[in-house]
Amino acid sequence: MIDKDLIHIGVPMFLDFISEVELLLTGALDRCGYKVEEGVNNLGLDLCPHADLASSVAFRLAPVLKKSPVAIAKEIHQAISPEYKYVERVELAGPYLNFYMSRLFLNAVLARALADNAWTGRMTEKVIVEHTSANPDGPLHVGHIRNSVIGDTLVRILRRAGCTVDAEYYVNDMGRQEAMVVVGCDHFQLDGSKADHAIARVYIAANKEMETNPGIRAEADQVILRYEAGDPEITAKIQSAVKYAIGGIEETLHRMNIRHDSYHWESEFVRNGSVAEVVGLLEKTGLTEWEDGAYQLDLNNYGFEKKMVLKRTNGTSLYITRDLAYHRWKSANSDRSVDILGADHKLVSGQLRTALRLLDVREPEVVIFEFVSLPTGSMSTRKGKFISADELIDEVEKQAFEEVKTRRPEESEDFLREVARQVAQGAVRYDVVKVSADKATTFDWKQALDFEKLSAPFIQYSHARACSIIRKGDQTHQTPEQEIQEFQADLLTGENEVALIKKIAEFDLIIDRAARELKPHHLATYARELAECFNHFYRFSPVLDAAPELRDARMALARAARNALRTTLETLGISALETM
RNA sequence: GGGCGCGUGGCCUAGUCCGGAUAAGGCGGCAGCCUCCUAAGCUGUAGAUCGGGGGUUCGAAUCCCCCCGCGCCCGCCA
């Protein structure tokens, strides 16, 4: 039987196991009269293959105490209090101290994983995550979606960690790019294709036209000037073009299971006076000056060679100035604000943060991702050189459809289409999120269309297998509630079973880390490991054919694994398909 | 030229922040497993001077310095 009280005490997960180990270690160190320096991980705790948690603290003490690490570890080991709950035993392995999880802990993890809403972290901050924010001058391409997927996954991770998150899209309606779109609309006809693609066509055409017709540039300048002045005709034109493009972009985002909670147009901050206000505040720093007819901020003392231009010669504002106002607003309306930006924004986001510091405004946490390029070179919307997200999703869906059709030929067309859609959505997201943001990548069709182990379908498939077992088990046996009450968790002693429970326990640690470090790829790695653990369990621990009591225990584990897989997939924004 | 980032088996990547016990996966090779809960799965096998060189340390893929290669940036664009 599982200890039902544990469910109510709540949260017996990996972080609690770690807490207990820390308590045991610091207690033992005290008793020995040893002191470790303050610092991150000063107890030398580490996940490793030899133990559930290992400490190399003896190495750190050795130079100070002038004793061998082995001798120190031995002393600490002997001084460790025998009173523990989640720890089963502490082993001395030379200079290392190895901690192992107790049965009580494993059973508690299982109980928790079986409960509803088992995984909500303890963070309480209000967080604004700004992501995507692509210019409304064309469709999202395979570079943009790195921003979208990283951003949306972080939104989900932060929510899972307990935060209240607002996902925001910052719309660049005042920039030169949008002015070019309006000029493009004046000279060329929007065709009937998907809105964002149609906008891209006139935008590309206008840029091409500009090569031979310098008048185009002047027209764009006029648009910028008149929009900033609030000219109603231009305002109507820009608003309709922006809304049209954003509509198409949203459609693409929805295909990837991505939604924003709010949109902020940069013009909003010009119209409500906060851009002017920010410029005024910067003036008080004494670092601003008029140079070459433009209003500039000198950040030379802060390591920036180039001055930051706040206003053009013709008086209009620039992206960075408007962004400053937006960030001031974000900081005032959140406890944490996070920006997802491409590598080309490194310098400018540094300038932005410096300027905010001067204004005594909390800086955003900036997640920079490196570029996605094509085998033929870098992408450019302006030059029409890109693979659109829509094209990618279409291809992946087509491939997924063929795969499902081969495996489930008896199923209806609707079923195949729906599974293919959700597999494709997951495949695209996982393919992006699995790589660390600071790695530059080259887009590869072969890899995008690979549905094997290092992919979303692998994880979705594990989940579907768990569901299949549960479905079959429920048909022949009692209700889920009864099973949860009655199974004997202590029977789950197989190597694969224990490994699976431990992997399930790790979830809160991964979420906590990913939420603090803003590294969504940790969760992608975890998802693969969890699926792998489940597949081993599936392969080596038959559930339905096991003896009755073992069968019930394994059913419970299958259910716990299903919950963990489902939660992990949902946090990655990937559909947890029950059959595929 | 300067700044930032990256360099891990043939290819793609995790591990690097916070140094610890045999460098972990995938793709592709090779050899196996469907009268057995969905084979989008599982098992085994071959394959790595962790870009190069110095340094710090009891210990370096991880920290420091130099060099090489690749990417991004250095607009009154965003």
Short mmCIF file of N, CA, C and O in Angstrom, two decimals, chain A residues 371-411:
data_model
loop_
_atom_site.label_atom_id
_atom_site.label_comp_id
_atom_site.label_asym_id
_atom_site.label_seq_id
_atom_site.Cartn_x
_atom_site.Cartn_y
_atom_site.Cartn_z
N PHE A 371 21.64 31.73 -35.56
CA PHE A 371 20.90 31.68 -36.82
C PHE A 371 20.62 30.28 -37.38
O PHE A 371 21.39 29.36 -37.18
N VAL A 372 19.52 30.22 -38.08
CA VAL A 372 19.20 29.04 -38.88
C VAL A 372 19.49 29.44 -40.32
O VAL A 372 18.96 30.44 -40.80
N SER A 373 20.34 28.70 -40.98
CA SER A 373 20.60 29.05 -42.37
C SER A 373 20.19 27.90 -43.29
O SER A 373 19.89 26.80 -42.83
N LEU A 374 20.16 28.19 -44.56
CA LEU A 374 19.87 27.16 -45.55
C LEU A 374 21.20 26.63 -46.06
O LEU A 374 22.21 27.31 -45.95
N PRO A 375 21.20 25.41 -46.62
CA PRO A 375 22.46 24.89 -47.17
C PRO A 375 23.07 25.86 -48.18
O PRO A 375 24.28 25.88 -48.38
N THR A 376 22.21 26.70 -48.79
CA THR A 376 22.69 27.64 -49.80
C THR A 376 23.10 28.99 -49.21
O THR A 376 23.51 29.89 -49.94
N GLY A 377 22.95 29.16 -47.89
CA GLY A 377 23.33 30.44 -47.29
C GLY A 377 22.23 30.97 -46.39
O GLY A 377 21.28 30.25 -46.07
N SER A 378 22.38 32.21 -45.96
CA SER A 378 21.42 32.73 -44.99
C SER A 378 20.11 33.16 -45.65
O SER A 378 20.05 33.40 -46.85
N MET A 379 19.07 33.24 -44.81
CA MET A 379 17.74 33.56 -45.33
C MET A 379 17.50 35.06 -45.34
O MET A 379 18.10 35.80 -44.58
N SER A 380 16.60 35.50 -46.19
CA SER A 380 16.22 36.90 -46.25
C SER A 380 14.80 37.03 -46.77
O SER A 380 14.49 36.56 -47.86
N THR A 381 13.93 37.65 -45.96
CA THR A 381 12.55 37.86 -46.40
C THR A 381 12.55 38.83 -47.58
O THR A 381 11.88 38.63 -48.58
N ARG A 382 13.34 39.89 -47.41
CA ARG A 382 13.39 40.95 -48.41
C ARG A 382 13.75 40.42 -49.79
O ARG A 382 13.23 40.84 -50.81
N LYS A 383 14.69 39.48 -49.80
CA LYS A 383 15.13 38.94 -51.09
C LYS A 383 14.29 37.73 -51.51
O LYS A 383 14.54 37.12 -52.55
N GLY A 384 13.35 37.36 -50.65
CA GLY A 384 12.50 36.22 -50.99
C GLY A 384 13.25 34.90 -50.88
O GLY A 384 12.86 33.89 -51.46
N LYS A 385 14.35 34.93 -50.12
CA LYS A 385 15.18 33.73 -50.00
C LYS A 385 14.92 33.06 -48.65
O LYS A 385 15.56 33.39 -47.66
N PHE A 386 13.94 32.17 -48.60
CA PHE A 386 13.63 31.51 -47.34
C PHE A 386 12.73 30.30 -47.58
O PHE A 386 12.11 30.18 -48.64
N ILE A 387 12.69 29.41 -46.61
CA ILE A 387 11.72 28.33 -46.61
C ILE A 387 10.69 28.71 -45.56
O ILE A 387 11.03 28.92 -44.39
N SER A 388 9.45 28.86 -45.96
CA SER A 388 8.43 29.32 -45.02
C SER A 388 8.05 28.20 -44.07
O SER A 388 8.17 27.02 -44.38
N ALA A 389 7.57 28.61 -42.90
CA ALA A 389 7.11 27.65 -41.90
C ALA A 389 5.95 26.83 -42.46
O ALA A 389 5.86 25.63 -42.23
N ASP A 390 5.08 27.49 -43.24
CA ASP A 390 3.94 26.78 -43.81
C ASP A 390 4.39 25.64 -44.73
O ASP A 390 3.85 24.54 -44.68
N GLU A 391 5.40 25.96 -45.53
CA GLU A 391 5.93 24.96 -46.46
C GLU A 391 6.50 23.77 -45.68
O GLU A 391 6.26 22.61 -46.01
N LEU A 392 7.24 24.10 -44.62
CA LEU A 392 7.83 23.05 -43.78
C LEU A 392 6.74 22.17 -43.17
O LEU A 392 6.80 20.94 -43.26
N ILE A 393 5.73 22.81 -42.57
CA ILE A 393 4.67 22.05 -41.91
C ILE A 393 3.92 21.19 -42.93
O ILE A 393 3.61 20.04 -42.67
N ASP A 394 3.65 21.77 -44.11
CA ASP A 394 2.97 21.01 -45.17
C ASP A 394 3.73 19.73 -45.50
O ASP A 394 3.15 18.64 -45.58
N GLU A 395 5.04 19.88 -45.69
CA GLU A 395 5.86 18.72 -46.07
C GLU A 395 5.89 17.68 -44.97
O GLU A 395 5.80 16.48 -45.22
N VAL A 396 6.07 18.14 -43.73
CA VAL A 396 6.15 17.21 -42.61
C VAL A 396 4.81 16.49 -42.44
O VAL A 396 4.77 15.29 -42.16
N GLU A 397 3.72 17.22 -42.65
CA GLU A 397 2.39 16.61 -42.55
C GLU A 397 2.21 15.54 -43.62
O GLU A 397 1.68 14.46 -43.35
N LYS A 398 2.66 15.84 -44.80
CA LYS A 398 2.55 14.90 -45.92
C LYS A 398 3.28 13.60 -45.57
O LYS A 398 2.76 12.50 -45.72
N GLN A 399 4.49 13.78 -45.06
CA GLN A 399 5.33 12.64 -44.68
C GLN A 399 4.68 11.84 -43.54
O GLN A 399 4.62 10.62 -43.58
N ALA A 400 4.15 12.58 -42.57
CA ALA A 400 3.51 11.93 -41.42
C ALA A 400 2.28 11.15 -41.87
O ALA A 400 2.01 10.05 -41.40
N PHE A 401 1.56 11.72 -42.81
CA PHE A 401 0.36 11.04 -43.32
C PHE A 401 0.73 9.69 -43.92
O PHE A 401 0.07 8.68 -43.66
N GLU A 402 1.78 9.68 -44.72
CA GLU A 402 2.23 8.42 -45.33
C GLU A 402 2.60 7.39 -44.25
O GLU A 402 2.29 6.21 -44.37
N GLU A 403 3.28 7.88 -43.23
CA GLU A 403 3.71 6.99 -42.14
C GLU A 403 2.51 6.38 -41.41
O GLU A 403 2.49 5.19 -41.14
N VAL A 404 1.53 7.21 -41.08
CA VAL A 404 0.36 6.70 -40.35
C VAL A 404 -0.41 5.74 -41.25
O VAL A 404 -0.90 4.70 -40.78
N LYS A 405 -0.51 6.08 -42.50
CA LYS A 405 -1.27 5.26 -43.44
C LYS A 405 -0.68 3.85 -43.54
O LYS A 405 -1.41 2.86 -43.58
N THR A 406 0.64 3.78 -43.56
CA THR A 406 1.31 2.48 -43.62
C THR A 406 1.01 1.65 -42.38
O THR A 406 0.81 0.44 -42.45
N ARG A 407 1.01 2.34 -41.23
CA ARG A 407 0.84 1.63 -39.96
C ARG A 407 -0.61 1.32 -39.63
O ARG A 407 -0.90 0.32 -38.98
N ARG A 408 -1.52 2.20 -40.05
CA ARG A 408 -2.93 2.03 -39.68
C ARG A 408 -3.80 2.09 -40.93
O ARG A 408 -4.64 2.99 -41.06
N PRO A 409 -3.60 1.16 -41.86
CA PRO A 409 -4.33 1.25 -43.13
C PRO A 409 -5.84 1.13 -42.97
O PRO A 409 -6.60 1.59 -43.81
N GLU A 410 -6.28 0.51 -41.86
CA GLU A 410 -7.71 0.28 -41.68
C GLU A 410 -8.46 1.52 -41.22
O GLU A 410 -9.69 1.58 -41.27
N GLU A 411 -7.72 2.52 -40.75
CA GLU A 411 -8.37 3.70 -40.17
C GLU A 411 -8.91 4.66 -41.25
O GLU A 411 -8.46 4.65 -42.39
#
